[in-house]
Structures are given as structure tokens and as C-alpha cells.
Amino acid sequence: MPAPLSRPVFRGAVIGLGMMGRHHARLLQDTPGVGFAGAVDPAGDQHGAVRDADRVFTSTAELLAAGVPDFAILALPTEEHLSGARELAEAGVHLLIEKPLASTAAEAREIVAACERAGVHGAVGHVERCNPALVELRRRVRAGQLGEVFLIATERVGPFPNRIRDVGVVKDLATHDLDLVRWIGGAPIAQLAAQTQHRMGRDHEDLVLVTGSLESAVSFNIIVDWLSPAKVRRTRVLGELGMLVADTLTADLTFYENGDVASEWDATRSLRGVSEGDATRYALARREPLLVEHEGFLDLLAGHPDPAVVTLQEGLETVICAEAVLESAAGGRSVSPRLDPLAA
Ligand SMILES: NC(=O)c1ccc[n+]([C@@H]2O[C@H](COP(=O)([O-])OP(=O)(O)OC[C@H]3O[C@@H](n4cnc5c(N)ncnc54)[C@H](O)[C@@H]3O)[C@@H](O)[C@H]2O)c1
């Protein structure tokens, strides 16, 4: 995490006041040192997220006419990210865009290009990177606590949230995991094989299994669905010295150490593999992930040399990987995502 920095007061707006937008609006109104320029939603403020009704606009044009904000947080349905990003970037507004960056890699590339053309900063709201359990897990992995890492396994299952209309579980949810495995593992995804299922009668898939490897040869496994009657959010990293398990619903992190209790079986240790050792649950400071995400973005705007943000390029590569997952599932074969953005 970069050191705290004194920043100018930036004025921000929220575009889309739905399930995510209302939380962004709450934070912009409550965070000291941040100005709230207003929020845009053609459906109005259905969740009562904005305290001053004069700050709710029904179009981005209206918001811009009332005064161009320094930045905007895009919390629109994913298929509307591109049109929203274009309009605001052209007005010179810096953008924090909810994940996934866009519903297709082609649209994600257009967003990257629009921001570059306009010379505005952009970042993607992969908020799981701000979950305290995952931040600490990654810090410990990088510090060598597990020795060589063998496997990163994530599980993100639960009931279907009815509001999702425009994408399937791969782009809506598994994009969290595709981002996480490469962020924790520290290397891009080299290849993957996936299976999907359609059980709810929607156009899009509602279950996905992905197995693959990073360029560093670390293996990964992802299970995501909208079919389970209980919500599970778990990331497990296995290495030569033990295993770290993060529960991102409760922000708990536990270390399961390999056992080193000597026994008469030592002669056959290589056949038996590891044994169970001590388990330690760490006490963590549990800051709100979305607030931490905002702080990273504000650091970017303030010119911090190493802001904790997910770059547009990383957001694009995650959408490319999501498309590789769908391609693999449709074709029944392994796919190597083509991460060069110019190679489309
Ligand atoms: N980071 C996370 O963990 C996380 C969680 C949920 C959703 N999301 C992402 O956030 C985005 C929004 O998801 P949501 O669950 O809040 O959806 P939602 O449907 O609850 O909200 C979207 C809102 O956008 C409004 N809207 C539609 N068109 C608009 C336009 N042109 N201008 C302004 N507002 C418009 C809708 O009226 C609605 O209120 C999606 O990209 C989704 O993937 C991220």
C-alpha cells in the first residue's frame, strides 16, 4: 500500500445509482477531502443514496452542464461502460470504471483508446484487490511465507442476483477471480481450460470451472456459480511450506502450516507428503474495501508514483481472459489468452 499522501480536493460524480453506485455515492459524500459533484441515473435515486436532491441528474449531459467534475465513477450496467466512458473522457473527466471494464474485449480496447486520446486517467474497480484478507494474503505470499507456490484456487458461489441482465457468470463474477489469480501469482495467465453450464434458462452461463496456469507455471483453479444456495468466497494459495486461506466474505485469513512433528514414519515422508501442522488465524484491520479503492484512485489523480489501482490495461487483459474462458468452454479445448492488446 502506498504511504498516505496529502491530496488536493477532487470533485467526483457517480454514474449509475444502482447496487454499486449507491455505495460509491455514500463514500464520495462522506469522505473528508473529497467533493461530491452529483450522480446520474435516468431512473433517479431509487436507493435514496444522495442527500441533496439537486445533485441527482438524469443524464451525463445535465451533470456536465452543471459543472465538469474532476473524476467520475462509472457504475453502469457493464454493456453501457463504453458509451459512458467515451462521453466523460471526451469532457476531460478522469474515470474509475466498475469491473469488468467492458462486456467485450473490443469495447474494453475502445475505452483504453478513448482515455488515451483524451489524456485522462482511468482505473478499474476490481475491488477484491482491496479486501483486507486478500491484501494480507498476497503480502505474505510475496514475502515468501509459503516458499514456492504451487496452486491458487478460488471459489465464488452463491444464489443469482436478479438484477444482472447483460452478462453471464464468467464476465460478471469470474472476472474477479481471473484478476486475482494473476495479481496474487504475479504473472499473466498463460493457458486455461474451462467448462460452463446453463441451468437457469438464461442466454448466458450460470456456472463455470476454469483450470489453468500462469506464465510462472503456478497452477490455478476457479469455481464460480449463481446456482448455490449458500454464498462462499474463498481464495486458497498452496505452497511448499503450507497454505493460506482467505475468506473474503468475513475478511478472515488463516495460515495452515505444514507439520514438522517427527514420527517413526519419517523414512517414508516423501511417500506420505505433508502432514497437518499449526493453524493461525490472523487479526486484520478490516477497512472498507471500496474506500481503499477510492483512496488508490485519488492517489493516481494526485500523481502518486505507485498508486494502488487496477490499470485499464489490466482490466482489458482480464476481459480478454474472460473471453478465452468462454472460447475454451465452447470449443472444449485449452486456450492461451492473447494478451497483446494490439493483436486482436
Ligand atoms: N466491484 C464489485 O464487486 C461489483 C459488484 C456488483 C456490480 N459491479 C459492477 O458495477 C456495475 C453496475 O452493477 P450494479 O449491480 O450496480 O447494477 P444495477 O443494475 O444495480 O445498477 C445500474 C444502474 O445504472 C443505471 N443506468 C443505466 N443506464 C444509465 C445511464 N446511461 N446513465 C446513468 N445511469 C444509468 C440504472 O438505472 C441502474 O440504477 C456493473 O458493471 C457491475 O459489473 C461490481
Coordinates of C-alpha atoms and ligand atoms in Angstrom, one line a residue:
M1 CA 0.0 0.0 0.0
P2 CA 1.5 3.4 -0.9
A3 CA 2.1 5.8 2.0
P4 CA -0.7 8.3 2.8
L5 CA -0.4 11.5 0.7
S6 CA -1.9 14.9 1.1
R7 CA -4.0 15.5 -1.9
P8 CA -6.0 18.3 -3.5
V9 CA -9.7 18.1 -3.1
F10 CA -11.0 16.4 -6.2
R11 CA -14.7 16.6 -7.1
G12 CA -16.2 13.3 -8.2
A13 CA -19.5 12.1 -9.7
V14 CA -21.2 8.7 -9.7
I15 CA -22.8 7.5 -13.0
G16 CA -25.4 4.9 -12.3
L17 CA -27.0 4.8 -8.8
G18 CA -27.8 1.0 -8.6
M19 CA -26.4 -1.6 -6.2
M20 CA -22.8 -0.5 -6.6
G21 CA -23.3 3.2 -7.4
R22 CA -25.2 3.9 -4.2
H23 CA -22.1 2.8 -2.2
H24 CA -19.8 4.9 -4.3
A25 CA -22.1 7.9 -3.8
R26 CA -22.2 7.3 0.0
L27 CA -18.4 7.3 0.2
L28 CA -18.0 10.4 -2.0
Q29 CA -20.4 12.3 0.2
D30 CA -18.8 11.0 3.5
T31 CA -15.1 11.0 2.8
P32 CA -13.3 14.1 4.1
G33 CA -11.2 15.8 1.4
V34 CA -13.4 14.7 -1.5
G35 CA -16.0 16.8 -3.2
F36 CA -19.3 15.3 -4.4
A37 CA -20.3 16.7 -7.8
G38 CA -23.5 14.7 -8.1
A39 CA -24.9 11.5 -9.5
V40 CA -26.5 10.5 -12.8
D41 CA -29.2 7.9 -13.3
P42 CA -32.2 8.1 -15.7
A43 CA -34.2 6.1 -13.1
G44 CA -33.4 8.6 -10.4
D45 CA -32.1 8.0 -6.9
Q46 CA -34.1 4.8 -6.2
H47 CA -32.0 3.8 -3.2
G48 CA -32.0 7.2 -1.5
A49 CA -28.2 7.4 -1.9
V50 CA -27.8 11.2 -2.5
R51 CA -28.6 13.6 0.4
D52 CA -29.1 16.7 -1.8
A53 CA -31.8 16.0 -4.4
D54 CA -30.4 18.9 -6.6
R55 CA -27.3 16.7 -7.1
V56 CA -29.2 14.0 -8.9
F57 CA -29.2 14.3 -12.7
T58 CA -31.0 12.2 -15.3
S59 CA -28.2 12.4 -17.9
T60 CA -24.5 12.9 -18.0
A61 CA -25.0 16.0 -20.3
E62 CA -27.0 17.6 -17.4
L63 CA -24.3 16.8 -14.9
L64 CA -21.6 18.3 -17.2
A65 CA -23.7 21.4 -17.8
A66 CA -23.9 21.9 -14.0
G67 CA -20.0 21.8 -13.8
V68 CA -17.5 19.3 -15.1
P69 CA -16.2 17.1 -12.3
D70 CA -12.6 16.1 -11.9
F71 CA -13.5 12.4 -12.0
A72 CA -16.4 10.1 -12.4
I73 CA -17.1 6.6 -11.1
L74 CA -18.9 4.5 -13.7
A75 CA -21.3 2.0 -12.0
L76 CA -23.5 1.4 -15.1
P77 CA -24.6 -1.9 -16.4
T78 CA -21.5 -3.4 -18.0
E79 CA -22.7 -3.1 -21.6
E80 CA -23.0 0.6 -21.1
H81 CA -19.5 1.2 -19.8
L82 CA -18.1 2.1 -23.2
S83 CA -20.7 4.8 -24.1
G84 CA -20.5 6.3 -20.6
A85 CA -16.6 6.3 -20.6
R86 CA -16.4 7.9 -24.0
E87 CA -18.7 10.8 -23.2
L88 CA -16.9 11.6 -19.9
A89 CA -13.4 11.1 -21.2
E90 CA -14.1 13.5 -24.1
A91 CA -15.2 16.0 -21.5
G92 CA -11.8 15.6 -19.8
V93 CA -13.1 13.6 -16.8
H94 CA -10.8 11.0 -15.1
L95 CA -12.5 7.6 -14.8
L96 CA -12.8 4.9 -12.2
I97 CA -14.8 2.2 -14.0
E98 CA -16.6 -0.7 -12.2
K99 CA -15.4 -4.2 -13.1
P100 CA -15.5 -5.8 -15.6
L101 CA -14.0 -2.9 -17.7
A102 CA -16.5 -3.8 -20.5
S103 CA -18.6 -6.6 -21.7
T104 CA -16.3 -7.4 -24.7
A105 CA -12.5 -7.1 -25.2
A106 CA -13.2 -4.9 -28.3
E107 CA -15.2 -2.5 -26.1
A108 CA -12.5 -2.5 -23.4
R109 CA -9.9 -1.6 -26.0
E110 CA -12.1 1.3 -27.1
I111 CA -12.3 2.6 -23.6
V112 CA -8.5 2.4 -23.2
A113 CA -8.1 4.3 -26.5
A114 CA -10.7 6.9 -25.5
C115 CA -8.9 7.6 -22.3
E116 CA -5.5 7.8 -24.0
R117 CA -6.9 10.2 -26.7
A118 CA -8.4 12.4 -24.1
G119 CA -5.4 12.3 -21.8
V120 CA -7.4 11.3 -18.8
H121 CA -6.6 8.7 -16.1
G122 CA -8.5 5.5 -15.9
A123 CA -8.7 2.6 -13.4
V124 CA -10.9 -0.4 -13.0
G125 CA -12.9 -1.2 -9.8
H126 CA -11.7 -4.8 -9.1
V127 CA -12.5 -4.2 -5.5
E128 CA -11.4 -7.6 -4.3
R129 CA -7.8 -6.4 -4.5
C130 CA -8.7 -4.1 -1.6
N131 CA -10.2 -6.9 0.5
P132 CA -8.1 -6.9 3.7
A133 CA -7.8 -10.7 3.8
L134 CA -6.5 -10.8 0.2
V135 CA -4.2 -7.8 0.6
E136 CA -2.6 -9.6 3.6
L137 CA -2.6 -13.0 1.8
R138 CA -0.7 -11.5 -1.1
R139 CA 1.7 -9.7 1.1
R140 CA 2.6 -12.9 2.9
V141 CA 2.9 -14.9 -0.4
R142 CA 5.3 -12.3 -1.8
A143 CA 7.3 -12.3 1.5
G144 CA 7.9 -16.0 0.9
Q145 CA 5.8 -17.4 3.7
L146 CA 4.7 -20.3 1.6
G147 CA 8.0 -20.9 -0.2
E148 CA 7.4 -21.9 -3.8
V149 CA 3.7 -21.5 -4.7
F150 CA 2.0 -24.5 -6.4
L151 CA -1.6 -23.5 -6.7
I152 CA -4.1 -20.6 -6.4
A153 CA -7.7 -21.9 -6.1
T154 CA -10.7 -19.6 -5.8
E155 CA -14.4 -20.4 -5.1
R156 CA -17.1 -17.8 -5.6
V157 CA -20.5 -19.4 -5.5
G158 CA -24.0 -18.4 -4.3
P159 CA -27.5 -17.5 -5.4
F160 CA -28.3 -15.5 -8.6
P161 CA -28.7 -11.7 -8.1
N162 CA -31.7 -10.9 -10.2
R163 CA -30.5 -7.5 -11.4
I164 CA -27.8 -8.9 -13.7
R165 CA -29.2 -8.9 -17.2
D166 CA -26.4 -8.2 -19.7
V167 CA -23.6 -10.8 -19.0
G168 CA -23.1 -14.3 -17.7
V169 CA -21.3 -15.5 -14.6
V170 CA -17.9 -15.5 -16.4
K171 CA -17.9 -11.8 -17.1
D172 CA -19.8 -10.7 -14.1
L173 CA -18.1 -12.8 -11.4
A174 CA -15.3 -14.9 -12.7
T175 CA -13.5 -11.6 -13.8
H176 CA -12.8 -11.1 -10.1
D177 CA -11.0 -14.4 -10.0
L178 CA -9.2 -14.0 -13.3
D179 CA -7.8 -10.7 -12.0
L180 CA -7.0 -12.2 -8.5
V181 CA -5.0 -15.2 -9.7
R182 CA -2.7 -13.1 -11.8
W183 CA -2.4 -10.4 -9.1
I184 CA -1.6 -12.9 -6.3
G185 CA 0.5 -15.1 -8.6
G186 CA 2.4 -12.1 -10.0
A187 CA 2.3 -13.4 -13.6
P188 CA -0.2 -13.3 -16.5
I189 CA -2.4 -16.3 -17.4
A190 CA -0.6 -18.5 -19.9
Q191 CA -3.3 -21.0 -20.7
L192 CA -6.7 -22.2 -19.4
A193 CA -9.4 -24.8 -20.0
A194 CA -13.0 -24.2 -19.0
Q195 CA -16.4 -25.7 -18.7
T196 CA -19.6 -23.8 -18.4
Q197 CA -23.2 -24.8 -17.6
H198 CA -26.6 -23.2 -18.3
R199 CA -29.1 -24.3 -15.7
M200 CA -31.4 -21.3 -15.3
G201 CA -32.6 -20.9 -18.8
R202 CA -30.9 -17.6 -19.4
D203 CA -28.9 -16.8 -22.6
H204 CA -25.7 -16.7 -20.5
E205 CA -23.9 -19.3 -18.5
D206 CA -24.5 -19.6 -14.7
L207 CA -21.6 -21.9 -13.7
V208 CA -18.0 -22.0 -14.8
L209 CA -15.0 -24.1 -13.9
V210 CA -11.6 -22.9 -15.0
T211 CA -8.2 -24.7 -14.7
G212 CA -5.0 -23.2 -16.0
S213 CA -1.5 -22.0 -15.4
L214 CA 0.3 -18.7 -15.1
E215 CA 3.4 -17.8 -17.1
S216 CA 5.3 -18.6 -13.9
A217 CA 4.0 -22.2 -14.1
V218 CA 1.8 -21.7 -10.9
S219 CA -1.4 -23.7 -11.4
F220 CA -4.8 -22.1 -10.8
N221 CA -8.4 -23.3 -10.4
I222 CA -11.6 -21.2 -10.4
I223 CA -15.1 -22.3 -9.5
V224 CA -17.9 -19.7 -9.9
D225 CA -21.6 -20.1 -10.0
W226 CA -25.0 -18.5 -9.5
L227 CA -26.6 -21.8 -8.5
S228 CA -25.5 -22.5 -5.0
P229 CA -27.9 -21.9 -2.1
A230 CA -25.1 -20.6 0.1
K231 CA -22.6 -17.9 -0.6
V232 CA -18.9 -18.9 -0.5
R233 CA -16.0 -16.6 -1.3
R234 CA -12.7 -18.3 -0.7
T235 CA -9.2 -18.0 -2.1
R236 CA -6.6 -20.6 -1.2
V237 CA -2.9 -20.4 -2.0
L238 CA -0.9 -23.6 -1.6
G239 CA 2.9 -23.7 -1.4
E240 CA 5.7 -25.9 -0.3
L241 CA 5.5 -24.6 3.3
G242 CA 1.8 -24.6 3.8
M243 CA -1.5 -23.0 2.7
L244 CA -3.1 -19.5 3.2
V245 CA -6.9 -19.4 3.0
A246 CA -8.8 -16.1 2.7
D247 CA -12.5 -15.8 3.3
T248 CA -13.4 -12.6 1.6
L249 CA -17.0 -12.5 3.0
T250 CA -15.7 -12.3 6.5
A251 CA -12.2 -10.9 5.6
D252 CA -10.6 -13.7 7.6
L253 CA -7.1 -15.1 6.7
T254 CA -5.8 -18.4 8.1
F255 CA -2.4 -20.0 7.7
Y256 CA -2.2 -23.8 7.7
E257 CA 1.4 -24.7 8.3
N258 CA 2.9 -28.0 7.1
G259 CA 3.5 -30.2 10.1
D260 CA 7.1 -30.9 11.3
V261 CA 6.3 -33.4 14.1
A262 CA 8.8 -36.2 13.8
S263 CA 7.4 -39.7 13.8
E264 CA 8.6 -43.2 13.0
W265 CA 7.1 -42.6 9.6
D266 CA 9.9 -40.1 8.7
A267 CA 11.7 -42.7 6.5
T268 CA 8.6 -42.8 4.2
R269 CA 7.9 -39.0 4.4
S270 CA 8.3 -38.5 0.6
L271 CA 5.6 -41.0 0.0
R272 CA 3.2 -39.6 2.6
G273 CA 3.6 -35.9 1.6
V274 CA 2.9 -33.2 4.2
S275 CA 1.2 -33.6 7.5
E276 CA -1.1 -31.2 9.3
G277 CA 0.7 -28.5 11.4
D278 CA -0.4 -25.5 13.3
A279 CA -3.2 -23.2 12.1
T280 CA -3.1 -19.5 12.7
R281 CA -6.0 -17.1 12.1
Y282 CA -4.6 -13.6 11.7
A283 CA -6.1 -10.5 13.3
L284 CA -6.6 -8.0 10.5
A285 CA -7.6 -4.3 10.4
R286 CA -10.8 -4.5 8.3
R287 CA -11.1 -1.3 6.3
E288 CA -13.9 -1.0 3.8
P289 CA -12.6 -2.2 0.5
L290 CA -14.4 0.3 -1.6
L291 CA -13.0 3.2 0.4
V292 CA -9.5 1.7 0.0
E293 CA -10.2 1.5 -3.8
H294 CA -11.2 5.2 -3.8
E295 CA -8.0 6.2 -2.0
G296 CA -5.9 4.4 -4.6
F297 CA -7.7 6.2 -7.4
L298 CA -7.3 9.6 -5.7
D299 CA -3.6 8.8 -5.3
L300 CA -3.4 8.2 -9.0
L301 CA -5.1 11.6 -9.7
A302 CA -2.7 13.3 -7.2
G303 CA 0.3 12.0 -9.1
H304 CA 1.4 9.4 -6.5
P305 CA 4.3 7.4 -8.0
D306 CA 2.9 4.0 -7.2
P307 CA -0.9 4.2 -6.7
A308 CA -2.8 1.1 -5.7
V309 CA -5.1 0.9 -8.7
V310 CA -6.0 -1.7 -11.3
T311 CA -4.9 -0.2 -14.6
L312 CA -7.0 0.0 -17.7
Q313 CA -4.5 -2.4 -19.3
E314 CA -5.0 -4.9 -16.5
G315 CA -8.8 -4.5 -16.8
L316 CA -8.6 -5.1 -20.6
E317 CA -6.5 -8.2 -20.1
T318 CA -9.0 -9.6 -17.6
V319 CA -11.8 -9.2 -20.2
I320 CA -9.5 -10.9 -22.8
C321 CA -9.1 -13.8 -20.3
A322 CA -12.9 -14.0 -19.7
E323 CA -13.4 -14.3 -23.5
A324 CA -10.7 -17.0 -23.6
V325 CA -12.7 -18.9 -20.9
L326 CA -15.9 -18.7 -23.0
E327 CA -13.9 -19.8 -26.1
S328 CA -12.4 -22.7 -24.2
A329 CA -15.8 -23.8 -22.9
A330 CA -17.5 -23.5 -26.3
G331 CA -14.7 -25.4 -28.1
G332 CA -13.9 -28.0 -25.5
R333 CA -10.1 -27.2 -25.7
S334 CA -7.4 -25.3 -23.9
V335 CA -6.8 -21.7 -24.9
S336 CA -3.9 -19.3 -24.4
P337 CA -5.4 -15.8 -24.0
R338 CA -3.9 -13.3 -26.5
L339 CA -3.0 -10.6 -24.0
D340 CA -1.3 -8.3 -26.5
P341 CA -4.0 -5.6 -26.9
L342 CA -2.9 -4.9 -30.5
A343 CA -3.1 -8.5 -31.5
A344 CA -6.9 -8.7 -31.6
Ligands
LIG1 N1 -17.0 -4.4 -7.7 C1 -17.9 -5.3 -7.4 O1 -17.8 -6.2 -6.6 C2 -19.2 -5.2 -8.2 C3 -20.4 -5.7 -7.6 C4 -21.6 -5.5 -8.3 C5 -21.6 -4.9 -9.5 N2 -20.4 -4.4 -10.0 C6 -20.4 -3.7 -11.3 O2 -21.0 -2.5 -11.2 C7 -21.7 -2.1 -12.4 C8 -23.2 -1.8 -12.0 O3 -23.7 -3.0 -11.4 P1 -24.9 -2.9 -10.4 O4 -25.0 -4.2 -9.7 O5 -24.8 -1.7 -9.5 O6 -26.1 -2.7 -11.4 P2 -27.6 -2.1 -11.2 O7 -28.4 -2.6 -12.3 O8 -28.0 -2.3 -9.8 O9 -27.3 -0.5 -11.4 C9 -27.0 0.1 -12.6 C10 -27.7 1.5 -12.6 O10 -27.3 2.2 -13.7 C11 -28.4 3.0 -14.2 N3 -28.2 3.3 -15.6 C12 -28.5 2.6 -16.7 N4 -28.1 3.3 -17.8 C13 -27.6 4.5 -17.3 C14 -27.1 5.6 -18.0 N5 -26.9 5.7 -19.3 N6 -26.6 6.7 -17.2 C15 -26.7 6.6 -15.9 N7 -27.2 5.6 -15.2 C16 -27.7 4.5 -15.9 C17 -29.6 2.1 -13.9 O11 -30.8 2.8 -13.9 C18 -29.2 1.4 -12.6 O12 -29.7 2.2 -11.5 C19 -21.6 -3.4 -13.3 O13 -20.5 -3.1 -14.2 C20 -21.2 -4.5 -12.4 O14 -20.4 -5.5 -13.0 C21 -19.2 -4.5 -9.4

